[in-house]
């Protein structure tokens, strides 16, 4: 396993597995409601022209997450 990093560090086409959410309150609840629980596979699909937000494939749904929020999601990158 590679060293943990945050979700915002994934480049388009890369996959990772959620290790933990480093946030609390309403934002944590929203992320959990979107399916970002531990051991969930996430794939970065692309980013907006200015780089923020990025689009991620999470449990079959495409979700856009801002960098400020994705920095609080700890993942491990998956090898291709």
mmCIF file of C-alpha atoms in Angstrom:
data_model
loop_
_atom_site.group_PDB
_atom_site.id
_atom_site.type_symbol
_atom_site.label_atom_id
_atom_site.label_comp_id
_atom_site.label_asym_id
_atom_site.label_seq_id
_atom_site.Cartn_x
_atom_site.Cartn_y
_atom_site.Cartn_z
ATOM 1 C CA UNK A 1 0.000 0.000 0.000
ATOM 2 C CA UNK A 2 1.212 3.452 -0.859
ATOM 3 C CA UNK A 3 1.414 6.211 1.736
ATOM 4 C CA UNK A 4 -1.960 7.794 2.473
ATOM 5 C CA UNK A 5 -2.779 11.021 0.654
ATOM 6 C CA UNK A 6 -5.862 13.164 0.339
ATOM 7 C CA UNK A 7 -8.508 12.885 -2.355
ATOM 8 C CA UNK A 8 -7.553 16.209 -3.947
ATOM 9 C CA UNK A 9 -4.181 14.697 -4.947
ATOM 10 C CA UNK A 10 -5.758 12.172 -7.343
ATOM 11 C CA UNK A 11 -5.247 13.013 -11.000
ATOM 12 C CA UNK A 12 -7.878 12.249 -13.637
ATOM 13 C CA UNK A 13 -7.942 8.509 -14.302
ATOM 14 C CA UNK A 14 -6.465 7.533 -10.915
ATOM 15 C CA UNK A 15 -8.299 5.428 -8.338
ATOM 16 C CA UNK A 16 -8.132 5.295 -4.574
ATOM 17 C CA UNK A 17 -9.815 3.772 -1.560
ATOM 18 C CA UNK A 18 -11.230 5.933 1.234
ATOM 19 C CA UNK A 19 -9.406 5.413 4.526
ATOM 20 C CA UNK A 20 -11.078 8.041 6.691
ATOM 21 C CA UNK A 21 -12.915 11.360 6.670
ATOM 22 C CA UNK A 22 -11.092 14.071 8.598
ATOM 23 C CA UNK A 23 -14.115 16.316 8.933
ATOM 24 C CA UNK A 24 -17.064 16.625 11.291
ATOM 25 C CA UNK A 25 -20.590 17.960 11.485
ATOM 26 C CA UNK A 26 -22.755 18.680 8.474
ATOM 27 C CA UNK A 27 -19.940 18.228 5.943
ATOM 28 C CA UNK A 28 -19.145 14.755 7.291
ATOM 29 C CA UNK A 29 -22.831 13.827 7.074
ATOM 30 C CA UNK A 30 -23.011 15.065 3.453
ATOM 31 C CA UNK A 31 -19.934 13.103 2.436
ATOM 32 C CA UNK A 32 -21.278 9.947 4.080
ATOM 33 C CA UNK A 33 -24.636 10.488 2.358
ATOM 34 C CA UNK A 34 -22.780 10.666 -0.980
ATOM 35 C CA UNK A 35 -21.307 7.229 -0.267
ATOM 36 C CA UNK A 36 -17.847 8.253 0.913
ATOM 37 C CA UNK A 37 -17.539 5.680 3.680
ATOM 38 C CA UNK A 38 -14.370 3.774 4.587
ATOM 39 C CA UNK A 39 -13.175 1.239 1.976
ATOM 40 C CA UNK A 40 -15.157 2.914 -0.834
ATOM 41 C CA UNK A 41 -13.395 3.014 -4.191
ATOM 42 C CA UNK A 42 -13.177 6.462 -5.777
ATOM 43 C CA UNK A 43 -11.990 7.392 -9.256
ATOM 44 C CA UNK A 44 -11.094 10.902 -10.383
ATOM 45 C CA UNK A 45 -12.819 11.538 -13.724
ATOM 46 C CA UNK A 46 -11.687 15.082 -14.424
ATOM 47 C CA UNK A 47 -11.519 18.633 -13.230
ATOM 48 C CA UNK A 48 -12.953 21.963 -14.209
ATOM 49 C CA UNK A 49 -10.850 24.255 -16.436
ATOM 50 C CA UNK A 50 -9.578 26.173 -13.398
ATOM 51 C CA UNK A 51 -8.854 22.943 -11.497
ATOM 52 C CA UNK A 52 -11.568 23.187 -8.856
ATOM 53 C CA UNK A 53 -13.864 21.305 -8.369
ATOM 54 C CA UNK A 54 -12.916 17.811 -9.549
ATOM 55 C CA UNK A 55 -15.391 15.137 -10.614
ATOM 56 C CA UNK A 56 -15.216 11.725 -8.931
ATOM 57 C CA UNK A 57 -16.956 8.434 -9.632
ATOM 58 C CA UNK A 58 -18.302 7.187 -6.294
ATOM 59 C CA UNK A 59 -20.467 4.052 -6.174
ATOM 60 C CA UNK A 60 -21.691 4.607 -9.736
ATOM 61 C CA UNK A 61 -22.495 8.311 -9.342
ATOM 62 C CA UNK A 62 -20.452 11.264 -10.601
ATOM 63 C CA UNK A 63 -19.942 13.783 -7.788
ATOM 64 C CA UNK A 64 -18.116 17.140 -7.954
ATOM 65 C CA UNK A 65 -16.172 17.950 -4.782
ATOM 66 C CA UNK A 66 -14.309 21.181 -4.077
ATOM 67 C CA UNK A 67 -10.601 20.970 -3.208
ATOM 68 C CA UNK A 68 -11.168 22.459 0.250
ATOM 69 C CA UNK A 69 -13.462 19.513 1.051
ATOM 70 C CA UNK A 70 -11.515 16.781 -0.760
ATOM 71 C CA UNK A 71 -8.369 17.649 1.227
ATOM 72 C CA UNK A 72 -10.155 16.281 4.297
ATOM 73 C CA UNK A 73 -10.723 12.833 2.757
ATOM 74 C CA UNK A 74 -7.776 10.492 3.383
ATOM 75 C CA UNK A 75 -7.282 7.785 0.751
ATOM 76 C CA UNK A 76 -4.779 5.193 -0.396
ATOM 77 C CA UNK A 77 -4.030 5.197 -4.118
ATOM 78 C CA UNK A 78 -4.744 1.996 -6.037
ATOM 79 C CA UNK A 79 -2.163 0.677 -8.430
ATOM 80 C CA UNK A 80 -3.353 0.387 -12.077
#
